[in-house]
N, CA and C atoms as an extended XYZ file, in Angstrom:
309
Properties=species:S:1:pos:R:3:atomname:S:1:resname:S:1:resid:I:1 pbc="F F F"
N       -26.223        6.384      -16.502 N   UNK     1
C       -25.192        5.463      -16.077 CA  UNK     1
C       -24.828        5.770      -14.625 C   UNK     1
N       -24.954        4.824      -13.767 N   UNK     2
C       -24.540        4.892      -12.440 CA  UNK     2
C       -23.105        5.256      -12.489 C   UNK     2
N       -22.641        6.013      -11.483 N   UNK     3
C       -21.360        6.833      -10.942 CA  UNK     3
C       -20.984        5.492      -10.393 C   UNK     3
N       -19.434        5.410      -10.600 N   UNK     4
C       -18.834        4.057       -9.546 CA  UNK     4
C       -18.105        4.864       -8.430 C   UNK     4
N       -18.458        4.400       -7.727 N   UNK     5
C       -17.747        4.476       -6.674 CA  UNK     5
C       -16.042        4.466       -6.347 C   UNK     5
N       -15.505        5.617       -5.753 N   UNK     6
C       -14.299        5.515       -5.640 CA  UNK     6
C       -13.447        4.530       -4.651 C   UNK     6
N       -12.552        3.989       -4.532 N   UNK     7
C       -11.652        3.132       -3.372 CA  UNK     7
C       -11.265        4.338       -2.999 C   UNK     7
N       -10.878        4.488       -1.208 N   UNK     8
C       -10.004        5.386       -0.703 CA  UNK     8
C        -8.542        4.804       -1.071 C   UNK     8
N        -7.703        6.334       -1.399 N   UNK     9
C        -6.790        5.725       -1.485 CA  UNK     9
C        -5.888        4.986       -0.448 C   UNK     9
N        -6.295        5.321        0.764 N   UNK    10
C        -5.619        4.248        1.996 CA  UNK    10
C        -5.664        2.882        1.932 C   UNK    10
N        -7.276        2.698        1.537 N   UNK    11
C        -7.107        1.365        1.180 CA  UNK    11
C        -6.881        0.687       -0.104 C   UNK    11
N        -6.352        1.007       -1.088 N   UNK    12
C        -5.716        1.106       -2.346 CA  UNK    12
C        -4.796        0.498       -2.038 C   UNK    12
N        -3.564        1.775       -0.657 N   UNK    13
C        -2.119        1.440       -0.415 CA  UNK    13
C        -2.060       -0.082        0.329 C   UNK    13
N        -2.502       -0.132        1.523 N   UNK    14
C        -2.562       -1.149        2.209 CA  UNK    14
C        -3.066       -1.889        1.257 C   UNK    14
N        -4.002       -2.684        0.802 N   UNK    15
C        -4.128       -3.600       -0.262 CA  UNK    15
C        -3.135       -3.702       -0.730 C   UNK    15
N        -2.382       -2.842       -1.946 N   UNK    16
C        -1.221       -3.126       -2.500 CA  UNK    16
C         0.074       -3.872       -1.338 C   UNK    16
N        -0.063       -3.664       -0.853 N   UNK    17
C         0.942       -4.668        0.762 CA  UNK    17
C         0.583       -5.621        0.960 C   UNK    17
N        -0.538       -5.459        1.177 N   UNK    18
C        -1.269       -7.313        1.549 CA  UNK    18
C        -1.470       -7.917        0.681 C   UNK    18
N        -1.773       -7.847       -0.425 N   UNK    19
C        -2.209       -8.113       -1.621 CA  UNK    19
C        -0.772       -8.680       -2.412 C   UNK    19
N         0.160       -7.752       -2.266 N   UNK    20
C         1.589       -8.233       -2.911 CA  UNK    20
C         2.092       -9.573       -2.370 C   UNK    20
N         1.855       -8.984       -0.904 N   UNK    21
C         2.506      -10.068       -0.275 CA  UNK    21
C         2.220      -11.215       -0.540 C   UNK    21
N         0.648      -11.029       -0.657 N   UNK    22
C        -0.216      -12.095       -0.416 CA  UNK    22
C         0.577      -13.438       -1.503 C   UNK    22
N         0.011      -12.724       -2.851 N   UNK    23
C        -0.148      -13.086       -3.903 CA  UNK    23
C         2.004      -13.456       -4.141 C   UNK    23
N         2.569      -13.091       -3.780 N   UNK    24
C         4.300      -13.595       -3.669 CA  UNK    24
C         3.972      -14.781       -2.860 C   UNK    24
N         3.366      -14.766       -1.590 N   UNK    25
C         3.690      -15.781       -0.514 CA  UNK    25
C         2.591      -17.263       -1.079 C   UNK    25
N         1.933      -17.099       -1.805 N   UNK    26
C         1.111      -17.772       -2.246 CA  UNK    26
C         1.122      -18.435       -3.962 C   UNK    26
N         1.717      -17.767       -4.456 N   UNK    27
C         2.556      -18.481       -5.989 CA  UNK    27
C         3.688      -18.629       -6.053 C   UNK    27
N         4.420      -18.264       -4.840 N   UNK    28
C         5.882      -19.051       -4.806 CA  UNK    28
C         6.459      -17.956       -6.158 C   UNK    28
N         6.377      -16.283       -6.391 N   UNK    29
C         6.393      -16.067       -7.527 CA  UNK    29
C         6.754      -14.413       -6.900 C   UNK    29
N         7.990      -13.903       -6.516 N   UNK    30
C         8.139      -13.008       -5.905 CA  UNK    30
C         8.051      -12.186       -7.021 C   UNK    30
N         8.626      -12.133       -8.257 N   UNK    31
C         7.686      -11.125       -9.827 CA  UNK    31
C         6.215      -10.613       -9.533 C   UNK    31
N         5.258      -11.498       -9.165 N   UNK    32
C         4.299      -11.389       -9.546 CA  UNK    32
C         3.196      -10.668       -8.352 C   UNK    32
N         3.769      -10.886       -7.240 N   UNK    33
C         3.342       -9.619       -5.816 CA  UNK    33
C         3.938       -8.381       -6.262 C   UNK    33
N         5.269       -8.226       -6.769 N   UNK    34
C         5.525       -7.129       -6.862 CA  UNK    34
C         4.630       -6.317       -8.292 C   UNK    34
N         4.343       -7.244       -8.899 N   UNK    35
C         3.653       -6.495       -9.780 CA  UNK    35
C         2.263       -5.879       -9.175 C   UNK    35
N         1.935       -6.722       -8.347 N   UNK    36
C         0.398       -6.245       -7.637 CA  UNK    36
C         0.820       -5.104       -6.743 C   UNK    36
N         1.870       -4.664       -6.110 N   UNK    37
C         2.814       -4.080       -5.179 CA  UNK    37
C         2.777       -2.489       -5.585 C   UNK    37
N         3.262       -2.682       -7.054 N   UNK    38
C         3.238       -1.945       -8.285 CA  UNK    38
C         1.979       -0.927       -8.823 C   UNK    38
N         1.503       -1.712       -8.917 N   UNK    39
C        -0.119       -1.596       -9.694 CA  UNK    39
C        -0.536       -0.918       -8.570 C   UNK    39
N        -0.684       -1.316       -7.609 N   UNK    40
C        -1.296       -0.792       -6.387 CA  UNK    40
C        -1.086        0.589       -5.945 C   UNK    40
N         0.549        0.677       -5.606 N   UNK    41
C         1.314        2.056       -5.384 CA  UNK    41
C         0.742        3.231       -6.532 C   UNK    41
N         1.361        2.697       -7.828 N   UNK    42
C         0.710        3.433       -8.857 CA  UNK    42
C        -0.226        4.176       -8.833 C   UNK    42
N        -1.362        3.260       -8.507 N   UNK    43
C        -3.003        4.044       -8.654 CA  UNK    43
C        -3.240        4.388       -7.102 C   UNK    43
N        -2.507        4.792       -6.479 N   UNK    44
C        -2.859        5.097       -5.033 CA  UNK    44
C        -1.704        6.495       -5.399 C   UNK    44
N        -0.799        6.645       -5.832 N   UNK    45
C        -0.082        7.774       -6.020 CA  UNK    45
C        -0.524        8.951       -6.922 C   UNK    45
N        -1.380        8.273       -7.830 N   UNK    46
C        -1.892        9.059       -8.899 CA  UNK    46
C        -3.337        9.733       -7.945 C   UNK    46
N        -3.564        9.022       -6.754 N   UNK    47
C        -4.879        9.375       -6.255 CA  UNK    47
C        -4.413       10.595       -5.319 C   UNK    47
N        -3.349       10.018       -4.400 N   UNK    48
C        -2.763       11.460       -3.488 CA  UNK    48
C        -2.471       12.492       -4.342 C   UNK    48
N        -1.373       12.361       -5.739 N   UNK    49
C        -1.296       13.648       -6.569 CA  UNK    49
C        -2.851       14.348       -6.533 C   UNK    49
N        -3.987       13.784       -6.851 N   UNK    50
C        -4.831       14.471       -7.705 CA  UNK    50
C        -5.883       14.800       -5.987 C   UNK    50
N        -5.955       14.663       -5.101 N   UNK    51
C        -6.535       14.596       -3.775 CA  UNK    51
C        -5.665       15.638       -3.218 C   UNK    51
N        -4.309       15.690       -3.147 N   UNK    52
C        -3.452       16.500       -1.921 CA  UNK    52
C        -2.387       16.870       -3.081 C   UNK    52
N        -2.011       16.888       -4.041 N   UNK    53
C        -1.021       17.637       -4.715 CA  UNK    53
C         0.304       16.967       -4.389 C   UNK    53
N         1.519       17.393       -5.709 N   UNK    54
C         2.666       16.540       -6.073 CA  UNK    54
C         3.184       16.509       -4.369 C   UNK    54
N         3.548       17.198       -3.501 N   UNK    55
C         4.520       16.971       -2.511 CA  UNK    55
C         4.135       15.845       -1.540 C   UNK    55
N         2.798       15.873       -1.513 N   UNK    56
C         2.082       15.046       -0.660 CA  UNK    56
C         2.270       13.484       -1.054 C   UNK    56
N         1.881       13.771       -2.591 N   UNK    57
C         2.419       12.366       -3.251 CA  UNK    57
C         3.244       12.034       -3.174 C   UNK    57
N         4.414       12.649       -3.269 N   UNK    58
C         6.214       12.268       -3.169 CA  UNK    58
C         5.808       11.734       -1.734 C   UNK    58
N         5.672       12.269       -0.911 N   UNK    59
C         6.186       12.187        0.289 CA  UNK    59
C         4.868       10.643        0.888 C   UNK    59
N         4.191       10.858        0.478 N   UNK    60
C         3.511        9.248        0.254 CA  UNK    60
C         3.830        7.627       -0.239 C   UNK    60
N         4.334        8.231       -1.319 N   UNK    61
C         5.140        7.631       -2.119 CA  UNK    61
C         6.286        6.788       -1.479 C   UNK    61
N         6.816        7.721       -1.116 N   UNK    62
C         8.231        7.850       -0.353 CA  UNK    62
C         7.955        6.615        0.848 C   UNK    62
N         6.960        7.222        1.818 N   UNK    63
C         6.231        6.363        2.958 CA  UNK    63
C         5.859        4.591        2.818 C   UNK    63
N         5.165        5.093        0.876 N   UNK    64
C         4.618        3.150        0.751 CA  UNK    64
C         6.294        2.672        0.560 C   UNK    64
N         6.754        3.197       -0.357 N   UNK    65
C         8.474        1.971       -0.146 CA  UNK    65
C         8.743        1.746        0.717 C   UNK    65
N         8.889        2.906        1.497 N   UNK    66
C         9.987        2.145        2.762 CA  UNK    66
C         9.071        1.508        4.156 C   UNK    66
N         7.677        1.567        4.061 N   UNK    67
C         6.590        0.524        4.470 CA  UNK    67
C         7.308       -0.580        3.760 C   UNK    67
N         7.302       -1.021        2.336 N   UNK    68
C         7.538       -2.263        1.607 CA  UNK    68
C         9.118       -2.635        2.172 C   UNK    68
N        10.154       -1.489        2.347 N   UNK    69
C        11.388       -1.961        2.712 CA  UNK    69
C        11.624       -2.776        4.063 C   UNK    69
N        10.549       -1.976        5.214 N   UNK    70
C        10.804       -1.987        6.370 CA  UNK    70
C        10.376       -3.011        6.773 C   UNK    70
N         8.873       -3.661        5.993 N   UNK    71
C         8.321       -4.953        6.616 CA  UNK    71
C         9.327       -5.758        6.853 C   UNK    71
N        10.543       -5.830        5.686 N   UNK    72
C        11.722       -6.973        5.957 CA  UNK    72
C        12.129       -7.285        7.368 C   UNK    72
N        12.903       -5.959        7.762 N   UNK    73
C        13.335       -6.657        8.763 CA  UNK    73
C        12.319       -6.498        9.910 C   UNK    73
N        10.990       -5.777        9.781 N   UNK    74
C        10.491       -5.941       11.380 CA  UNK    74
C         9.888       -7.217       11.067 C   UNK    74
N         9.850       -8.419        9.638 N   UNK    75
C         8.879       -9.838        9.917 CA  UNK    75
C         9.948      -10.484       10.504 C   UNK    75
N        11.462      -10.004       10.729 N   UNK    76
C        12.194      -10.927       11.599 CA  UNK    76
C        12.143      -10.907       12.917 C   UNK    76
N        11.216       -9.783       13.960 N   UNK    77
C        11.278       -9.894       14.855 CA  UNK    77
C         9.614      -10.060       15.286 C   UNK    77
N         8.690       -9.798       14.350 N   UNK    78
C         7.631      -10.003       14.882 CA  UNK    78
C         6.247      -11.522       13.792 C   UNK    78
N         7.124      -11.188       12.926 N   UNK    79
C         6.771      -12.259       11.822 CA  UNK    79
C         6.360      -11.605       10.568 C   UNK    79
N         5.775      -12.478        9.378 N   UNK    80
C         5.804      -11.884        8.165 CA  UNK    80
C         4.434      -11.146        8.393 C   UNK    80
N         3.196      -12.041        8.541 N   UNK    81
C         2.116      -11.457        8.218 CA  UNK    81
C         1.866      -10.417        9.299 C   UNK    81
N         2.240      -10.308       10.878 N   UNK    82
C         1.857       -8.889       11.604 CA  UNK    82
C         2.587       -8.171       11.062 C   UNK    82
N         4.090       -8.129       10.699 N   UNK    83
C         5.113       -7.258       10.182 CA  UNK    83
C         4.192       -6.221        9.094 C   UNK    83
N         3.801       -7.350        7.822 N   UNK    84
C         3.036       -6.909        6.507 CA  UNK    84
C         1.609       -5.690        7.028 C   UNK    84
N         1.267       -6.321        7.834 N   UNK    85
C        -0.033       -5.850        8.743 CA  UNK    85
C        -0.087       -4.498        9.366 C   UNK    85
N         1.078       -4.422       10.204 N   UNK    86
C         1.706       -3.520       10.738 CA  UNK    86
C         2.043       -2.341        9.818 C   UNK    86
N         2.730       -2.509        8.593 N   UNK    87
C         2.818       -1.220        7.786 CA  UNK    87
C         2.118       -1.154        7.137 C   UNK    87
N         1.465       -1.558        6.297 N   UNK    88
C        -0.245       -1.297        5.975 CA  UNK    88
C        -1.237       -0.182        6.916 C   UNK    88
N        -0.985       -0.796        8.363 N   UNK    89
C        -1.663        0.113        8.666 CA  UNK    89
C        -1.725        1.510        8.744 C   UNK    89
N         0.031        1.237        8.728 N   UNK    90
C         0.840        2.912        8.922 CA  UNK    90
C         0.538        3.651        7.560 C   UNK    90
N         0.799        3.169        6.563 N   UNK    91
C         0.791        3.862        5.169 CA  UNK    91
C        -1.030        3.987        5.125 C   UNK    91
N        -2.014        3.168        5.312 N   UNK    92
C        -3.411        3.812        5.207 CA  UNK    92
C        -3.243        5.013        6.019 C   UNK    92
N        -3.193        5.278        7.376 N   UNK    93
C        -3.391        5.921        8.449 CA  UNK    93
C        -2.394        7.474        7.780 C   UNK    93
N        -1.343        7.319        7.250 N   UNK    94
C        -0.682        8.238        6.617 CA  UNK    94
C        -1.649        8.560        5.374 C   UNK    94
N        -1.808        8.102        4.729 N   UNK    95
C        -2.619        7.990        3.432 CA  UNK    95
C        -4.090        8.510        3.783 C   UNK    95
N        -4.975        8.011        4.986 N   UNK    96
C        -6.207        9.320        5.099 CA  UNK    96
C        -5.804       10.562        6.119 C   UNK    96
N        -4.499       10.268        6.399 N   UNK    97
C        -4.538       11.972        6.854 CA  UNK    97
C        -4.265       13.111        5.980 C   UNK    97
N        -3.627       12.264        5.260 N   UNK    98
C        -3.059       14.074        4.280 CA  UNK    98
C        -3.850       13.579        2.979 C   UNK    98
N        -4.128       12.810        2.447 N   UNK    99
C        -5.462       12.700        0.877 CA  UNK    99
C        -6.357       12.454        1.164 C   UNK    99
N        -7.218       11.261        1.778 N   UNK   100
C        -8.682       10.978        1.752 CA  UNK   100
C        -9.572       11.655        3.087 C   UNK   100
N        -8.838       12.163        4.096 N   UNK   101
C        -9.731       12.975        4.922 CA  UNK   101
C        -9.938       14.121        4.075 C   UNK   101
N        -9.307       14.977        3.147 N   UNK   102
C        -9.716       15.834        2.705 CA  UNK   102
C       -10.695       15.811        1.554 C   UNK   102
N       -10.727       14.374        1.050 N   UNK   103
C       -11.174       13.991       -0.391 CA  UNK   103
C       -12.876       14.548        0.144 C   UNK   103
């Protein structure tokens, strides 16, 4: 049986952002991004625990919310989708420095 291939978890996190968003801004269905939002964080947290250990995760963790908090108000000054864009990039870029560069 072929080995599958892993997702980094950077791009796990960011997905879960774009992907939430996406999928809210596109079914008119703000439940249902956050569930992808969710799902996403989840299996990207369970990946830093098991890659870089609990503190790293907290503190990852910690990073994707307030990425998800912060897009708010920076899509009022720069818009939704660079805003969304913008912390995505930050939480990957956080996300392969301390778990998947070491993975």
């Amino acid at each position: 049986m072929a080995k599958i291939p892993s997702i980094p978890s950077s791009l796990v996190a960011a997905s879960g952002l774009v992907g939430g968003f996406g999928v809210a801004r596109w079914t008119r269905k703000r439940q249902l991004g956050g569930v992808v939002l969710a799902a996403a964080g989840a299996t990207a947290a369970n990946q830093w625990r098991q890659q870089a250990g609990g503190k790293a995760a907290g503190a990852l963790t910690v990073t994707y919310i307030a990425a998800f908090a912060g897009s708010h108000p920076l899509a009022k000054r720069v818009g939704a989708w660079p805003a969304v864009f913008g912390v995505a990039g930050v939480v990957a870029l956080a996300s392969w420095a301390v778990a998947d560069r070491k993975a």
